[in-house]
Tab-separated table of C-alpha atoms and ligand atoms in Angstrom:
chain	number	residue	atom	x	y	z
A	8	MET	CA	0.341	-0.487	-0.030
A	9	GLU	CA	0.701	3.790	-0.975
A	10	LYS	CA	0.302	7.227	0.771
A	11	LEU	CA	0.657	10.449	-0.789
A	12	VAL	CA	2.466	12.740	1.668
A	13	ILE	CA	2.296	16.179	1.037
A	14	ASN	CA	3.104	19.242	2.209
A	15	GLY	CA	1.239	21.929	1.717
A	16	GLY	CA	0.895	26.169	0.963
A	17	ARG	CA	3.260	25.942	-1.971
A	18	LYS	CA	2.522	28.299	-5.521
A	19	LEU	CA	2.026	25.699	-8.398
A	20	PHE	CA	4.542	27.232	-11.301
A	21	GLY	CA	5.072	25.330	-15.003
A	22	LYS	CA	3.886	23.215	-17.134
A	23	ILE	CA	2.248	19.921	-17.786
A	24	ASP	CA	1.232	17.679	-20.217
A	25	ILE	CA	-2.114	15.873	-20.031
A	26	SER	CA	-2.008	11.882	-20.810
A	27	GLY	CA	-5.149	10.314	-23.016
A	28	ALA	CA	-7.538	10.035	-22.284
A	29	LYS	CA	-9.012	7.413	-19.337
A	30	ASN	CA	-12.662	6.853	-20.390
A	31	ALA	CA	-12.583	7.400	-23.823
A	32	ALA	CA	-8.814	4.132	-23.377
A	33	VAL	CA	-11.215	1.617	-21.049
A	34	ALA	CA	-14.023	2.365	-23.798
A	35	ILE	CA	-11.939	1.903	-27.395
A	36	LEU	CA	-9.750	-0.880	-25.677
A	37	PRO	CA	-12.748	-3.115	-25.524
A	38	ALA	CA	-13.627	-2.075	-28.834
A	39	ALA	CA	-10.806	-2.844	-30.276
A	40	ILE	CA	-11.693	-6.382	-29.421
A	41	MET	CA	-14.033	-6.148	-32.560
A	42	ALA	CA	-11.810	-5.884	-34.923
A	43	SER	CA	-12.204	-9.785	-36.943
A	44	GLN	CA	-9.150	-9.063	-39.066
A	45	GLY	CA	-5.562	-7.039	-38.929
A	46	VAL	CA	-4.348	-5.568	-35.371
A	47	ALA	CA	-5.180	-2.448	-33.300
A	48	VAL	CA	-3.263	0.459	-32.243
A	49	ILE	CA	-2.962	2.524	-30.132
A	50	ASP	CA	-1.096	6.035	-28.807
A	51	ASN	CA	-2.105	7.947	-26.069
A	52	ILE	CA	-2.332	5.184	-23.503
A	53	PRO	CA	-2.633	6.171	-20.335
A	54	GLU	CA	0.076	4.880	-17.808
A	55	ILE	CA	-2.922	4.151	-15.392
A	56	GLU	CA	-4.188	0.896	-13.022
A	57	ASP	CA	-7.422	0.843	-14.708
A	58	VAL	CA	-6.222	0.436	-19.005
A	59	GLN	CA	-4.424	-2.704	-17.264
A	60	CYS	CA	-7.090	-3.613	-15.336
A	61	ILE	CA	-9.285	-3.785	-19.497
A	62	GLU	CA	-5.508	-5.001	-20.917
A	63	ARG	CA	-5.292	-7.801	-18.949
A	64	ILE	CA	-9.460	-8.965	-19.248
A	65	ILE	CA	-8.899	-8.898	-23.094
A	66	GLU	CA	-5.876	-11.023	-22.160
A	67	SER	CA	-7.588	-13.373	-20.816
A	68	LEU	CA	-9.988	-13.715	-23.885
A	69	ASN	CA	-6.732	-14.777	-26.148
A	70	CYS	CA	-6.203	-11.402	-27.620
A	71	LYS	CA	-2.655	-10.641	-28.526
A	72	ILE	CA	-1.387	-8.004	-26.531
A	73	ILE	CA	1.651	-6.183	-27.261
A	74	LYS	CA	2.660	-2.812	-25.243
A	75	GLY	CA	4.794	0.098	-26.125
A	76	LYS	CA	5.316	3.223	-24.051
A	77	ASN	CA	2.012	4.850	-24.361
A	78	SER	CA	0.676	3.092	-26.678
A	79	VAL	CA	-0.745	-0.700	-27.004
A	80	SER	CA	-0.802	-2.704	-30.135
A	81	ILE	CA	-5.191	-5.758	-30.183
A	82	ASP	CA	-4.814	-8.618	-32.137
A	83	SER	CA	-8.109	-10.137	-32.190
A	84	THR	CA	-8.498	-12.072	-34.900
A	85	ALA	CA	-7.879	-14.966	-32.284
A	86	ILE	CA	-10.144	-14.586	-29.734
A	87	ASN	CA	-12.019	-17.558	-28.571
A	88	SER	CA	-14.029	-16.372	-25.210
A	89	VAL	CA	-17.239	-14.815	-25.536
A	90	CYS	CA	-16.642	-14.607	-21.510
A	91	ALA	CA	-15.277	-12.466	-18.810
A	92	ASN	CA	-15.481	-13.475	-15.987
A	93	THR	CA	-13.068	-12.781	-13.575
A	94	ASP	CA	-11.732	-10.648	-10.946
A	95	ASP	CA	-10.392	-7.823	-12.554
A	96	VAL	CA	-14.347	-7.287	-14.743
A	97	ARG	CA	-15.925	-7.192	-11.252
A	98	ARG	CA	-13.572	-4.480	-9.799
A	99	MET	CA	-14.255	-1.792	-12.677
A	100	ARG	CA	-17.115	-0.052	-14.639
A	101	ALA	CA	-15.954	-0.179	-17.551
A	102	SER	CA	-15.294	-4.418	-18.451
A	103	TYR	CA	-19.403	-3.282	-18.892
A	104	TYR	CA	-18.126	-2.693	-23.069
A	105	LEU	CA	-16.850	-5.957	-23.471
A	106	ILE	CA	-21.017	-6.730	-23.439
A	107	GLY	CA	-21.257	-4.812	-27.036
A	108	ALA	CA	-18.037	-5.093	-28.398
A	109	LEU	CA	-18.840	-9.299	-27.942
A	110	LEU	CA	-22.496	-9.640	-28.680
A	111	GLY	CA	-21.680	-6.666	-32.154
A	112	ARG	CA	-18.670	-9.681	-33.340
A	113	PHE	CA	-20.058	-12.573	-31.693
A	114	LYS	CA	-23.746	-12.360	-30.942
A	115	GLN	CA	-22.951	-13.838	-27.714
A	116	ALA	CA	-21.595	-12.243	-24.673
A	117	ASN	CA	-21.424	-13.545	-20.871
A	118	VAL	CA	-19.725	-10.474	-18.534
A	119	ALA	CA	-19.536	-10.565	-15.218
A	120	LEU	CA	-21.738	-7.134	-14.076
A	121	PRO	CA	-19.153	-4.414	-13.549
A	122	GLY	CA	-17.615	-2.793	-10.120
A	123	GLY	CA	-16.767	1.322	-10.167
A	124	CYS	CA	-15.863	3.541	-7.452
A	125	SER	CA	-19.383	3.417	-5.310
A	126	ILE	CA	-20.246	7.009	-6.590
A	127	GLY	CA	-23.713	5.962	-5.719
A	128	VAL	CA	-26.536	3.826	-7.761
A	129	ARG	CA	-25.139	2.756	-10.522
A	130	PRO	CA	-28.053	0.596	-13.118
A	131	ILE	CA	-26.768	-1.037	-16.478
A	132	ASP	CA	-30.803	-0.795	-17.944
A	133	GLN	CA	-30.479	1.364	-20.606
A	134	HIS	CA	-27.238	-0.840	-22.099
A	135	ILE	CA	-29.916	-3.735	-21.811
A	136	LYS	CA	-32.589	-1.877	-23.151
A	137	GLY	CA	-30.377	-1.105	-26.030
A	138	PHE	CA	-29.450	-4.612	-27.055
A	139	GLU	CA	-32.575	-5.897	-26.284
A	140	ALA	CA	-33.955	-3.545	-29.121
A	141	LEU	CA	-31.456	-4.621	-31.353
A	142	GLY	CA	-32.835	-8.107	-30.957
A	143	ALA	CA	-30.843	-9.642	-28.492
A	144	HIS	CA	-32.207	-11.303	-25.115
A	145	VAL	CA	-30.956	-10.893	-22.337
A	146	THR	CA	-30.715	-12.271	-18.575
A	147	ILE	CA	-28.983	-11.390	-15.189
A	148	GLU	CA	-27.624	-14.685	-12.957
A	149	HIS	CA	-25.206	-15.224	-10.775
A	150	GLY	CA	-23.321	-12.240	-10.926
A	151	VAL	CA	-23.079	-12.139	-14.477
A	152	VAL	CA	-24.737	-10.132	-17.036
A	153	SER	CA	-25.988	-13.033	-20.963
A	154	ALA	CA	-26.955	-11.304	-24.187
A	155	LYS	CA	-27.217	-13.956	-26.709
A	156	ALA	CA	-29.230	-12.520	-30.249
A	157	GLU	CA	-29.555	-15.181	-33.664
A	158	LYS	CA	-28.663	-11.857	-35.563
A	159	LEU	CA	-28.353	-8.194	-34.468
A	160	VAL	CA	-31.200	-5.929	-36.369
A	161	GLY	CA	-30.898	-1.837	-36.395
A	162	ALA	CA	-32.800	-0.088	-34.572
A	163	ASN	CA	-34.477	2.917	-33.446
A	164	ILE	CA	-33.769	3.947	-29.262
A	165	PHE	CA	-34.611	6.939	-27.815
A	166	PHE	CA	-32.902	6.152	-24.178
A	167	ASP	CA	-34.374	7.765	-20.876
A	168	VAL	CA	-31.207	8.521	-19.416
A	169	VAL	CA	-28.584	10.382	-21.251
A	170	SER	CA	-25.849	7.912	-20.256
A	171	VAL	CA	-22.030	7.851	-21.047
A	172	GLY	CA	-21.688	4.257	-20.289
A	173	ALA	CA	-25.151	3.355	-22.429
A	174	THR	CA	-24.342	5.360	-25.681
A	175	ILE	CA	-20.846	3.765	-25.920
A	176	ASN	CA	-21.538	-0.004	-25.387
A	177	VAL	CA	-25.059	-0.167	-27.576
A	178	MET	CA	-23.404	1.831	-29.716
A	179	LEU	CA	-20.353	-0.853	-29.986
A	180	ALA	CA	-23.169	-3.397	-30.815
A	181	ALA	CA	-25.041	-1.261	-33.314
A	182	ALA	CA	-21.847	-1.430	-35.007
A	183	LEU	CA	-22.535	-5.125	-36.139
A	184	ALA	CA	-25.765	-5.085	-36.138
A	185	GLU	CA	-27.603	-5.437	-39.565
A	186	GLY	CA	-29.227	-2.027	-40.843
A	187	THR	CA	-29.570	1.099	-39.480
A	188	THR	CA	-29.396	2.469	-35.296
A	189	VAL	CA	-31.364	5.146	-34.368
A	190	LEU	CA	-29.752	6.113	-31.117
A	191	GLU	CA	-32.050	8.868	-29.624
A	192	ASN	CA	-30.627	11.289	-26.045
A	193	VAL	CA	-27.117	9.862	-26.099
A	194	ALA	CA	-24.719	11.257	-24.353
A	195	LYS	CA	-22.778	13.861	-26.227
A	196	GLU	CA	-18.739	13.558	-23.705
A	197	PRO	CA	-15.388	13.699	-26.253
A	198	HIS	CA	-14.722	10.409	-24.887
A	199	VAL	CA	-18.302	8.928	-27.155
A	200	VAL	CA	-16.946	10.906	-29.392
A	201	ASP	CA	-13.768	9.195	-29.842
A	202	VAL	CA	-15.217	5.689	-29.383
A	203	ALA	CA	-17.110	6.905	-32.844
A	204	ASN	CA	-14.012	7.536	-34.188
A	205	PHE	CA	-12.360	4.713	-33.292
A	206	LEU	CA	-14.852	2.578	-34.303
A	207	ASN	CA	-14.966	4.680	-37.663
A	208	THR	CA	-11.366	4.714	-38.419
A	209	MET	CA	-11.785	0.667	-38.166
A	210	GLY	CA	-13.934	0.961	-40.218
A	211	ALA	CA	-17.609	1.820	-39.113
A	212	ASN	CA	-20.401	3.763	-40.346
A	213	ILE	CA	-20.905	6.082	-37.591
A	214	LYS	CA	-22.987	9.228	-38.529
A	215	GLY	CA	-22.892	12.004	-35.479
A	216	ALA	CA	-21.845	11.156	-32.249
A	217	GLY	CA	-21.254	14.797	-30.166
A	218	THR	CA	-25.304	15.330	-30.821
A	219	ASP	CA	-27.755	13.963	-28.828
A	220	VAL	CA	-29.074	11.734	-32.043
A	221	ILE	CA	-26.572	9.112	-32.797
A	222	ARG	CA	-26.882	7.191	-36.833
A	223	ILE	CA	-25.370	3.663	-37.074
A	224	VAL	CA	-25.054	1.554	-40.581
A	225	GLY	CA	-23.846	-1.943	-39.276
A	226	VAL	CA	-21.347	-2.969	-41.896
A	227	LYS	CA	-19.784	-6.725	-42.091
A	228	GLU	CA	-17.038	-6.262	-40.446
A	229	LEU	CA	-14.205	-4.524	-38.668
A	230	LYS	CA	-10.644	-4.344	-39.338
A	231	GLY	CA	-7.181	-3.340	-36.727
A	232	CYS	CA	-6.586	0.220	-37.032
A	233	ASN	CA	-3.951	3.152	-36.156
A	234	TYR	CA	-5.411	5.208	-33.533
A	235	SER	CA	-4.800	7.895	-31.294
A	236	VAL	CA	-6.343	8.735	-27.955
A	237	ILE	CA	-7.527	11.789	-27.190
A	238	PRO	CA	-6.789	13.988	-23.987
A	239	ASP	CA	-8.427	13.518	-21.148
A	240	GLN	CA	-10.751	16.444	-19.746
A	241	ILE	CA	-11.343	15.418	-16.609
A	242	GLU	CA	-6.871	15.145	-15.554
A	243	ALA	CA	-6.724	18.459	-16.829
A	244	GLY	CA	-9.798	20.118	-15.234
A	245	THR	CA	-8.055	19.010	-12.249
A	246	TYR	CA	-4.706	21.102	-13.109
A	247	MET	CA	-6.879	23.727	-13.678
A	248	ILE	CA	-8.492	23.452	-10.492
A	249	ALA	CA	-5.215	23.170	-8.921
A	250	ALA	CA	-2.997	25.709	-10.534
A	251	ALA	CA	-6.085	28.194	-9.524
A	252	ALA	CA	-6.514	26.581	-5.587
A	253	CYS	CA	-2.539	26.704	-4.936
A	254	GLY	CA	-2.103	30.143	-6.725
A	255	GLY	CA	0.528	29.928	-9.217
A	256	GLU	CA	0.565	30.111	-13.170
A	257	VAL	CA	0.487	26.595	-14.549
A	258	GLU	CA	0.336	25.542	-17.704
A	259	VAL	CA	-2.634	22.224	-18.798
A	260	GLY	CA	-0.175	21.210	-22.459
A	261	ASN	CA	-1.614	18.452	-24.434
A	262	ILE	CA	-5.012	19.313	-24.046
A	263	ILE	CA	-8.624	20.413	-26.081
A	264	PRO	CA	-9.419	23.694	-24.887
A	265	LYS	CA	-12.273	23.436	-26.336
A	266	HIS	CA	-13.567	20.771	-23.553
A	267	MET	CA	-12.668	22.196	-20.823
A	268	GLU	CA	-15.800	25.459	-21.856
A	269	SER	CA	-17.194	24.611	-18.346
A	270	ILE	CA	-14.734	24.715	-15.994
A	271	SER	CA	-12.459	27.249	-17.743
A	272	ALA	CA	-15.669	29.758	-17.554
A	273	LYS	CA	-16.341	28.825	-14.190
A	274	LEU	CA	-12.729	29.632	-12.537
A	275	MET	CA	-13.115	32.788	-14.699
A	276	GLU	CA	-16.513	33.809	-12.640
A	277	MET	CA	-14.436	32.943	-9.392
A	278	GLY	CA	-11.849	36.044	-10.743
A	279	ALA	CA	-8.926	33.181	-11.489
A	280	GLU	CA	-7.240	34.410	-15.028
A	281	VAL	CA	-7.707	31.532	-17.615
A	282	ILE	CA	-6.068	32.098	-20.987
A	283	GLU	CA	-6.352	29.610	-23.919
A	284	ASN	CA	-3.729	28.563	-26.421
A	285	GLU	CA	-4.160	26.219	-29.012
A	286	ASP	CA	-3.718	22.836	-27.164
A	287	SER	CA	-3.672	24.388	-23.879
A	288	ILE	CA	-4.912	26.139	-20.995
A	289	ILE	CA	-2.313	28.631	-18.749
A	290	VAL	CA	-4.415	29.504	-15.623
A	291	ARG	CA	-2.946	32.503	-13.455
A	292	ALA	CA	-4.793	33.196	-9.691
A	293	ASN	CA	-3.121	34.748	-6.927
A	294	GLY	CA	-5.055	34.658	-3.316
A	295	ARG	CA	-8.675	33.434	-3.226
A	296	LEU	CA	-10.960	33.214	-5.335
A	297	LYS	CA	-14.651	34.069	-5.442
A	298	GLY	CA	-17.339	31.283	-4.000
A	299	VAL	CA	-20.095	30.853	-6.825
A	300	ASN	CA	-22.132	27.933	-7.166
A	301	VAL	CA	-22.224	25.384	-9.447
A	302	LYS	CA	-24.568	22.285	-11.142
A	303	THR	CA	-22.758	18.966	-12.739
A	304	LEU	CA	-24.427	18.096	-16.369
A	305	PRO	CA	-23.769	16.037	-18.859
A	306	TYR	CA	-21.143	17.401	-21.296
A	307	PRO	CA	-21.011	19.949	-21.927
A	308	GLY	CA	-22.270	21.277	-19.017
A	309	PHE	CA	-19.962	21.032	-16.028
A	310	PRO	CA	-18.577	17.553	-15.594
A	311	THR	CA	-19.578	15.101	-12.179
A	312	ASP	CA	-15.762	13.724	-12.757
A	313	VAL	CA	-14.396	17.481	-11.281
A	314	GLN	CA	-17.244	18.170	-8.709
A	315	GLN	CA	-14.500	17.010	-6.260
A	316	PRO	CA	-11.441	19.179	-6.876
A	317	MET	CA	-14.432	22.082	-7.902
A	318	THR	CA	-15.828	21.374	-4.280
A	319	THR	CA	-12.502	21.251	-2.976
A	320	LEU	CA	-11.701	24.169	-4.269
A	321	LEU	CA	-14.887	26.452	-3.335
A	322	SER	CA	-14.013	25.704	0.753
A	323	VAL	CA	-11.646	28.256	0.556
A	324	SER	CA	-13.222	31.078	-1.852
A	325	HIS	CA	-14.668	33.908	-1.079
A	326	GLY	CA	-18.742	34.080	0.625
A	327	ARG	CA	-20.743	31.269	0.349
A	328	SER	CA	-20.995	28.372	-3.026
A	329	ILE	CA	-24.007	25.867	-3.515
A	330	VAL	CA	-22.970	23.071	-5.304
A	331	ASN	CA	-25.622	20.483	-6.854
A	332	GLU	CA	-24.725	16.921	-8.219
A	333	SER	CA	-27.464	15.917	-11.019
A	334	ILE	CA	-25.158	13.113	-12.007
A	335	TRP	CA	-24.386	10.611	-8.689
A	336	GLU	CA	-25.823	11.201	-5.575
A	337	SER	CA	-23.247	10.377	-3.997
A	338	ARG	CA	-20.182	12.080	-4.549
A	339	PHE	CA	-20.501	14.027	-1.712
A	340	LYS	CA	-19.031	11.437	0.719
A	341	PHE	CA	-14.974	12.901	0.742
A	342	VAL	CA	-16.212	15.913	1.844
A	343	ASP	CA	-16.715	14.613	5.512
A	344	GLU	CA	-12.440	14.340	4.828
A	345	LEU	CA	-12.343	18.015	3.413
A	346	LYS	CA	-13.697	18.810	7.335
A	347	LYS	CA	-11.174	17.162	8.772
A	348	MET	CA	-8.812	20.206	7.694
A	349	GLY	CA	-11.480	23.058	8.101
A	350	ALA	CA	-14.134	22.751	5.634
A	351	ASN	CA	-16.867	24.324	6.837
A	352	ILE	CA	-19.631	22.588	4.097
A	353	LYS	CA	-23.023	21.005	4.602
A	354	VAL	CA	-23.921	18.351	2.422
A	355	GLU	CA	-28.053	18.241	2.404
A	356	GLY	CA	-29.053	15.236	-0.737
A	357	ARG	CA	-27.663	15.954	-3.638
A	358	THR	CA	-26.683	19.569	-2.946
A	359	ALA	CA	-23.450	21.228	-0.249
A	360	ILE	CA	-23.568	24.322	0.358
A	361	ILE	CA	-19.820	25.482	1.797
A	362	ASP	CA	-18.308	28.831	3.646
A	363	GLY	CA	-15.546	29.488	1.858
A	364	VAL	CA	-12.225	29.465	4.792
A	365	SER	CA	-9.693	31.545	4.803
A	366	GLN	CA	-7.441	28.545	4.534
A	367	LEU	CA	-7.511	24.411	5.081
A	368	THR	CA	-4.684	22.821	7.353
A	369	GLY	CA	-3.408	19.535	6.852
A	370	ALA	CA	-4.723	15.874	8.022
A	371	VAL	CA	-4.685	13.001	7.527
A	372	LEU	CA	-7.293	11.551	5.159
A	373	LYS	CA	-8.356	8.949	3.200
A	374	ALA	CA	-9.521	8.448	-0.679
A	375	THR	CA	-13.059	7.281	-0.861
A	376	ASP	CA	-13.176	7.174	-4.342
A	377	LEU	CA	-11.055	7.802	-7.908
A	378	ARG	CA	-11.832	12.123	-8.749
A	379	ALA	CA	-11.983	12.598	-4.446
A	380	GLY	CA	-8.317	10.965	-3.814
A	381	ALA	CA	-7.980	14.122	-6.960
A	382	ALA	CA	-9.590	16.363	-4.364
A	383	MET	CA	-7.643	15.150	-1.257
A	384	VAL	CA	-4.413	15.114	-2.788
A	385	ILE	CA	-5.073	19.139	-4.013
A	386	ALA	CA	-6.698	20.152	-0.215
A	387	GLY	CA	-3.287	18.590	0.375
A	388	LEU	CA	-1.386	21.036	-1.762
A	389	MET	CA	-3.830	24.195	-0.601
A	390	ALA	CA	-3.718	23.404	2.816
A	391	GLU	CA	-0.981	25.323	5.800
A	392	GLY	CA	1.112	21.838	7.359
A	393	VAL	CA	1.202	18.047	6.492
A	394	THR	CA	-2.045	16.096	4.794
A	395	GLU	CA	-1.236	12.671	4.603
A	396	VAL	CA	-3.829	10.576	1.110
A	397	THR	CA	-4.344	7.226	1.953
A	398	CYS	CA	-5.720	4.507	-0.044
A	399	ILE	CA	-4.476	6.569	-3.363
A	400	ASP	CA	-4.810	2.635	-5.024
A	401	HIS	CA	-7.797	4.775	-6.181
A	402	VAL	CA	-6.365	7.589	-7.240
A	403	ASP	CA	-3.555	5.481	-9.266
A	404	ARG	CA	-6.731	3.876	-11.212
A	405	GLY	CA	-6.679	7.438	-13.529
A	406	TYR	CA	-3.668	10.385	-12.885
A	407	PRO	CA	-1.305	8.852	-14.312
A	408	HIS	CA	1.748	9.745	-12.206
A	409	ILE	CA	0.291	12.771	-10.096
A	410	GLU	CA	3.083	13.096	-8.153
A	411	GLU	CA	5.350	13.568	-10.759
A	412	LYS	CA	3.159	15.888	-12.589
A	413	PHE	CA	2.632	18.489	-9.552
A	414	LYS	CA	5.975	17.886	-8.159
A	415	MET	CA	6.761	19.072	-11.763
A	416	LEU	CA	4.984	22.089	-10.716
A	417	GLY	CA	7.303	22.612	-7.790
A	418	ALA	CA	4.300	21.086	-5.297
A	419	ASP	CA	5.646	19.302	-1.816
A	420	ILE	CA	5.398	15.448	-2.963
A	421	ARG	CA	5.980	12.430	-1.859
A	422	ARG	CA	4.790	8.810	-1.958
A	423	VAL	CA	5.626	5.997	0.412
A	424	LYS	CA	4.867	2.608	1.227
A	425	THR	CA	2.376	2.772	4.380
A	426	GLU	CA	0.813	-0.588	6.441
A	427	ASP	CA	-3.315	1.358	6.060
A	428	CYS	CA	-5.729	0.922	3.599
B	510	LIG	N1	-28.014	5.576	-15.981
B	510	LIG	C1	-29.083	5.282	-15.481
B	510	LIG	N2	-29.684	3.528	-16.289
B	510	LIG	C2	-28.518	3.770	-17.007
B	510	LIG	C3	-26.722	3.697	-17.469
B	510	LIG	C4	-26.718	4.855	-16.369
B	510	LIG	O1	-30.521	5.281	-15.079
B	510	LIG	O2	-28.108	1.999	-17.723
B	510	LIG	C5	-27.889	6.691	-15.088
B	510	LIG	C6	-26.512	6.823	-13.968
B	510	LIG	O3	-27.325	6.070	-12.221
B	510	LIG	C7	-26.144	8.372	-13.587
B	510	LIG	C8	-26.737	8.993	-15.010
B	510	LIG	O4	-27.479	7.805	-15.594
B	510	LIG	O5	-27.313	9.188	-12.884
B	510	LIG	C9	-25.188	8.865	-15.819
B	510	LIG	O6	-24.591	7.833	-15.926
B	510	LIG	P1	-23.469	7.021	-17.427
B	510	LIG	O7	-24.224	6.364	-17.000
B	510	LIG	O8	-23.471	8.310	-18.208
B	510	LIG	O9	-22.195	6.711	-16.321
B	510	LIG	P2	-21.446	5.515	-16.849
B	510	LIG	O10	-21.168	4.766	-18.418
B	510	LIG	O11	-20.854	4.752	-15.796
B	510	LIG	C10	-19.370	7.282	-16.964
B	510	LIG	C11	-17.553	7.110	-16.178
B	510	LIG	C12	-17.770	8.626	-14.803
B	510	LIG	C13	-18.561	8.938	-15.307
B	510	LIG	C14	-19.992	9.498	-16.545
B	510	LIG	C15	-20.499	10.597	-16.210
B	510	LIG	C16	-16.755	5.760	-17.119
B	510	LIG	C17	-15.829	3.973	-17.942
B	510	LIG	N3	-16.902	6.554	-16.418
B	510	LIG	O12	-19.586	6.797	-15.547
B	510	LIG	O13	-16.571	8.725	-14.900
B	510	LIG	O14	-18.416	10.157	-14.133
B	510	LIG	O15	-19.862	8.448	-17.302
B	510	LIG	O16	-19.988	11.190	-16.915
B	510	LIG	O17	-17.296	6.139	-19.124
B	510	LIG	C18	-14.726	8.773	-13.726
B	510	LIG	O18	-13.758	8.964	-14.520
B	510	LIG	O19	-14.460	8.898	-12.546
B	510	LIG	C19	-16.797	7.884	-13.936
B	510	LIG	C20	-16.938	7.768	-12.216
């Protein structure tokens, strides 16, 4: 076990580069197994535990994987199983993309129900609704989702809720269905568009990703290709917020600034300076910022995945801020940890009422989930004194080399072995 030890109170200066997007990579890797010919070579893969986990799962299906520096090549021509039921499958959320991928290619999938961060109820009814509309028979028994179809036939599907996972999963299966599928009320996140672009590069015919309606004309087969994953919007947002929280001047590089608009706008509303370049954003801040109200929403709204870092920043901003979490009902659990540092936050259901304090003080904190862990690192960086963040395996699932990137910005942060957690 490891923990992060942070000596807080230093301003951040310098430039860091953002890695490939976790939530794109963990969908593109399962999508790659849909290629019945050739090899998929995927670049800008982030070095995180969730990616390694999905790679192990894919290997267990008899795919050949060769890993390079931030890249992976996947040969799935000799795949010999439609069953994924290992601890790795149960540990992570994105393993559910194997249902859509296997169902699309083999018309059959047996995949254990997924795990992932404990941030609220995480049903997959919309995924199942989509698969059934395409003609699959879906059952859940003994913790395994089994989906089977004689053939998949394109259909019109209107999702009841905007879901990233359901949009991608049904898109995967529909890419190899007969005829045309129209998905309505879909998620528009950058990683949804990235997965559609990847499938198209493999030979799929998908239009409209990034809008409310995706139209998929099924093709007979998909082939390997070369592809590069988009930069991680959430990792970038986390570092932008860290810069605003600690003060200083940070250039967050290798990003698509358009993806960052909701976060840039909030930071500017708070009084930080945000300068957009072609592929980077500079955040400058000096002293306490102004409290604001935030409501998390599907893209292009403010992302739920940076709500916890943002709530942490607001805990030391002037005045009262209200944060409304509209996606995950349990994403305020980490607030109890911030309170140990002196934060004044009251949580009522999906709303946090934050009365900014002038400073947090270092404490021993336990990362309760991935983004909570990142929020606690930010809290430690801006607090007076020493903070320890334990259970950082959560953080390592989604942030590549977090302590090294913060060290490059001048932070006093180190990773040490521990018995805790
Ligand atoms: N929902 C349903 N039924 C479904 C699917 C979703 O009711 O069948 C509801 C959920 O309960 C939730 C909302 O729809 O209230 C949105 O859920 P969504 O399906 O979009 O979430 P997800 O696909 O499970 C992905 C990311 C999450 C991110 C959400 C929202 C991955 C692997 N995970 O989850 O990322 O919070 O979209 O943007 O892509 C993270 O990276 O820390 C993380 C949790």
